[in-house]
Structure formats: C-alpha cells, structure tokens
Amino acid sequence: MSEHGSHSAHHHAAHEKETKSPEKHKKHVETESPEREHAAERARAAGREAGFPVGKLLIMLLLIAVILAAGYAGILFYEQYTVIKAEHDAVIDAANAELDAAMAEYDVANPDSEAHIAERKAVSEEILREAKNEMSRMEQDMGALDQTIADAESRIREMESQEEFKYYMSIYDQYEQGRDYVEELLSDD
Amino acid sequence: MLKSFFRTTNTVLLIVAILAVGFLGYMFYMSVCFPSAKYDEKLASIEAMTEQTRQNTAAAERETAERLEQLHADLRNVGPEGIAIADSFEQLRAETEEKNAQLAELEAQIARDEDMQGTVEAMRKEYALKIRKLEEKIQSGESEVRICYWTLDDGPTYITSNFLDALDAMDNVHVTFFAANMANDSPNEEEMLRREMTSGHSVQNHSYAHVTNGDGPVYRSAESFREQIELQDAWLYEVTGFHPGIFRFPGGSAWGRSFVPTAPSVIEELGYQWVDWNCNLYDAGAPEKLPSSSLEITRAMTQISEKKIAMILGHDWNVNTLVAMREAIPQLQEKGYVFLPLFQESVTMGEATKAV
Ligand SMILES: [Zn+2]
C-alpha cells in the first residue's frame, strides 16, 4: 500500500497545482474509501471472533471510576469544610462568651457602675444572712450537744449509783492497785 | 440441560461457602474479641465512676470547708456587724470543739461502765501479766522478790469473814479462795464470795460437791468430774460475775487422777488451769486432830523459806490456820515475801506446783 499511496499522493499534488479542481480532489478521496471499509470490516470480523466489546467496556469502567472518584473527592471536601466551619464557629462562640464575661466582670469591678454598687450591697446582705443562718445552726448544734452531754452525764450517774456497778468498781480498783504494786516490785530490782 | 444444572449448583455451593466462612468469622469475633473488649470497657467505666465519686466526695468536703472559711473571711469585710458575727463564730467553734472532746470522754466512760465485767477482766489481765513477769524475773534470778500464793480451800464458811478481816488489816496481802459450794454450810456464802472479790482476793474453783471418794460425784467418772467443775463455775459466775479459770482437785491431783486419769484433759477442754501446792499446812485433819498453830507454823515457815515461789495449802474453816496466818504473814514479809492472788493468766508454775 505504501508504494502505491506515495506514488498516488505525488501524482495528486502535481495534478492539483495544475488544475485546482475540487472535483478531482473529491474523486481522489473517493478512490481511498473502499480501503477504509476493508479495514473496518476486518476489525468487525476480529470483534465477532472475540465475542465481546472490550474497548467499550473499558471506557465505561473508566468513566464510572472517574465519576466515583469525583464524587468521593467531593464528599471529602465537603466533610473537611463542615469540620473547619464548626471549629471556626466554636472559636467565635468561645471568644464571644469570653467577651461577655469580661464585660460582666468589668460592670462589677467598675466602682462607678450601678451594677457594682448593687452587687456589693447584695453580696454584703447575702453574707450577713448566710452568717446568721450558720450561726443559728451552730447554736442549735451546740444546744443539742449540751443536751447529749447532760444525757451522758446523767446516764453515768445512774449507772454508777447502782450497787452492782459499785461492786465491779471496787474490784477494778483493787486490781488496778495490785497492778501498780507489782509494777513497783518489778521496777525495784 | 445437564450442564446448566451443574452450573447452578456450583453457584449455589459457592454462595453457601461464602456465607459459611462469613458466619464463622462473625462467631469468632463475637466469642473472642468482642466480649472481652466489652467487659474491659464496662470494668473501666465502673472504675472510672468510682474514682470520680471519690473525687466528688473530696471536692464536696473541701468546698464546704472553703465555703465556711470564705464566709468567715468575707464577714470581716462586711462591716462592724460582720466582725462581731465572725468573732462569735470563732468562739462557738472553740466551744464546740471542747464539748465534743468532753462528750467523747463521757462516751468512752459509758462504754466502760456498760461492760464493767469486761473492764474489770481487762484490768485483771494487766495485773496478772505483771505477776507473770515478776515470776519470770524471780525464776531467772533477776529479782530478789519472793512470792507467796496463800490458798484457802473449802470456803466460804462461818469463819471466812474473820479471815477477810485479818487480811484487810494488812497492806497488799491477797490470797486465793478455792471455793466449793457444798464443802461447808455458811448462811452468807454469797456475800462472803463477793467480799472476797471486792477485797482484791482471787476466787477459784474447787468443785461443786467436794466429795473425795472414788464413787462420789466428783471422781465417779470423767463426765461427772466435768459436770462438777461446770456446776461450780456457773455458781461462782452467778454470784461474783466472773468465771474462775483455775481448778484445784479435792484431795489433790494425785488423788483425783487415780480415779479419773483423763482429768487433766477434761480441765484443759474447759479452758481451765489446775494447781496443787508446794507447802502444806496440814490443817485439814479431823477436828480432834487439828494441829496446834505454833507447831504447824514452824513447819510451814521452814517449808516456805525454801521456795522462791511458795504455794501454800490452807483451809478456810480451820481457826488454827487463821491464827497461824496472822502470825506468819508479817514474818514472811520480813523475809521478802509478797502475797499475791492466783489468776489463770499468771499460773506459770505448771507441773512444778501440780506435782507436789
Ligand atoms: Zn478441799
């Protein structure tokens, strides 16, 4: 085909310079189309032999892969975006809260502000009230404690006035004296 | 047709195989990895909660203390009224502390008073352990002190009060009464036993019936022997409030063991000790043969003087013994003897006194 083609192209270029006729050109193209048909037919024949459109399938798969990759990348980017946005929002909220707190503190600290005066007064009153409550609670506790002590003392008096107690107590005293006596004997040597 | 059937079957088999492998894998995960991870997690969470609870408790306590501290500090900045309140706070606090200490002391006293038996027993134990220490020092030659355990058997009797009067008249002289319920009749035996206790003497177990024959209730059998000790123990506990803990065989251990060979193990089973004596006043004869006091004293004094630790056998019902005792004690005191009561915790002489 190359021998014939190059010769034909040479011939055609020379011819065209002379005539510049579109028809001749067209005719020349027409003379080439049967060759192409032959090639296509050969390809179709090859495809029929394989029984499967491999090229088409590969292209489809590639397309699907590209779409999926694009979708996935989109999701990733979106997620990244929402995270960053939430972080920014939180930082801004925190900063706002800090600002509010600082302003409130300033209101209290500012000796000229109404809030400060009211606050101080309220605090003083609150402290006094709390202290008075605490005091009366402690006094109540003290009263209860006094009562408990008095009960214990009378319990002891009652127990110790019993004959049986006096009996045990005198044995106890004897043993205690005996112990001290022997202790003395032990330390004499 | 056949070919397509095989193809379908193969596909089904492949699916079943995949499902089976998957199921196995799932089961493996559930039985090995998953539960242990789950329990570890649960345990860790419980431990974390416990730790958190402890921290919360500590924080709450700190907060309460801080709140009060803060309140007191704040009070002093509130003005004169606050300062006055703060001052009285301090006072109340100090007073409360003082009263709490007082109450703790009273409560300890109540606990002691409520369990006087236990309190007395604890003190007796302290006393007895000191006596034991003294015995050890004497036996090792570290101490020149001599101990005399004067024992008086078979009471209480009609002359027990005379013995007690005589002993009361002497300082730091204590004896041991081996009491036997039925040995002698005494109209006021319970009062006497309690007086023995309150005078600092020791009251111990000499059997209930005090019959020395081999066919009597004490030595008839091991069971009867045990019952005799238990009866006397119960009676003494009822009257004095204390279990004795030392037994003396009526007639001595050699006599008793000739009838009841297992007697020592019976005594041990009851948580008791037992003692004989190493000096005998020979004052237990028949009334017409009662020894004259001076002769017996001479003999006893000789016997006693040979012992660093003397265990004297005397009887609560013999007037001569009373006379002898009154004479002998001051003489023995001059020789360095001290007169101590016998307690279970301080009986360390063991077989040495048991065998004599
Ligand atoms: Zn006896």
Short mmCIF file of C-alpha atoms in Angstrom, two decimals, chain A residues 50-114:
data_model
loop_
_atom_site.label_atom_id
_atom_site.label_comp_id
_atom_site.label_asym_id
_atom_site.label_seq_id
_atom_site.Cartn_x
_atom_site.Cartn_y
_atom_site.Cartn_z
CA ALA A 50 -13.64 -12.26 20.36
CA GLY A 51 -17.43 -12.18 21.10
CA PHE A 52 -17.07 -9.20 23.50
CA PRO A 53 -16.75 -5.36 23.15
CA VAL A 54 -13.63 -5.00 25.35
CA GLY A 55 -12.84 -1.43 24.38
CA LYS A 56 -16.31 -0.15 25.12
CA LEU A 57 -16.38 -1.89 28.47
CA LEU A 58 -13.01 -0.43 29.49
CA ILE A 59 -14.18 3.05 28.59
CA MET A 60 -17.36 2.58 30.62
CA LEU A 61 -15.47 1.33 33.60
CA LEU A 62 -13.07 4.23 33.37
CA LEU A 63 -15.99 6.63 33.24
CA ILE A 64 -17.62 5.08 36.28
CA ALA A 65 -14.29 5.22 38.12
CA VAL A 66 -13.86 8.85 37.25
CA ILE A 67 -17.40 9.69 38.42
CA LEU A 68 -16.98 7.76 41.65
CA ALA A 69 -13.59 9.34 42.36
CA ALA A 70 -15.03 12.75 41.70
CA GLY A 71 -18.00 12.05 43.99
CA TYR A 72 -15.75 10.73 46.72
CA ALA A 73 -13.44 13.68 46.48
CA GLY A 74 -16.50 15.92 46.69
CA ILE A 75 -17.68 14.23 49.86
CA LEU A 76 -14.22 14.52 51.39
CA PHE A 77 -14.00 18.16 50.61
CA TYR A 78 -17.49 18.77 51.99
CA GLU A 79 -16.67 17.00 55.21
CA GLN A 80 -13.45 18.91 55.56
CA TYR A 81 -15.38 22.07 55.03
CA THR A 82 -18.02 21.33 57.67
CA VAL A 83 -15.34 20.45 60.24
CA ILE A 84 -13.42 23.61 59.63
CA LYS A 85 -16.62 25.63 59.75
CA ALA A 86 -17.68 24.07 63.05
CA GLU A 87 -14.25 24.77 64.51
CA HIS A 88 -14.42 28.34 63.46
CA ASP A 89 -17.94 28.71 64.85
CA ALA A 90 -16.84 27.27 68.18
CA VAL A 91 -13.84 29.55 68.41
CA ILE A 92 -16.02 32.52 67.68
CA ASP A 93 -18.65 31.45 70.24
CA ALA A 94 -15.96 31.00 72.87
CA ALA A 95 -14.49 34.36 72.10
CA ASN A 96 -17.94 35.92 72.35
CA ALA A 97 -18.58 34.21 75.69
CA GLU A 98 -15.24 35.43 76.99
CA LEU A 99 -16.08 38.89 75.89
CA ASP A 100 -19.46 38.74 77.66
CA ALA A 101 -17.79 37.52 80.84
CA ALA A 102 -15.15 40.21 80.65
CA MET A 103 -17.84 42.79 80.19
CA ALA A 104 -19.82 41.47 83.14
CA GLU A 105 -16.67 41.50 85.26
CA TYR A 106 -15.96 44.98 84.23
CA ASP A 107 -19.50 46.03 85.17
CA VAL A 108 -18.96 44.62 88.65
CA ALA A 109 -15.44 45.92 89.00
CA ASN A 110 -16.21 49.39 87.77
CA PRO A 111 -16.75 51.32 91.00
CA ASP A 112 -18.99 53.81 89.29
CA SER A 113 -21.35 51.31 87.74
CA GLU A 114 -24.81 50.76 89.16
#
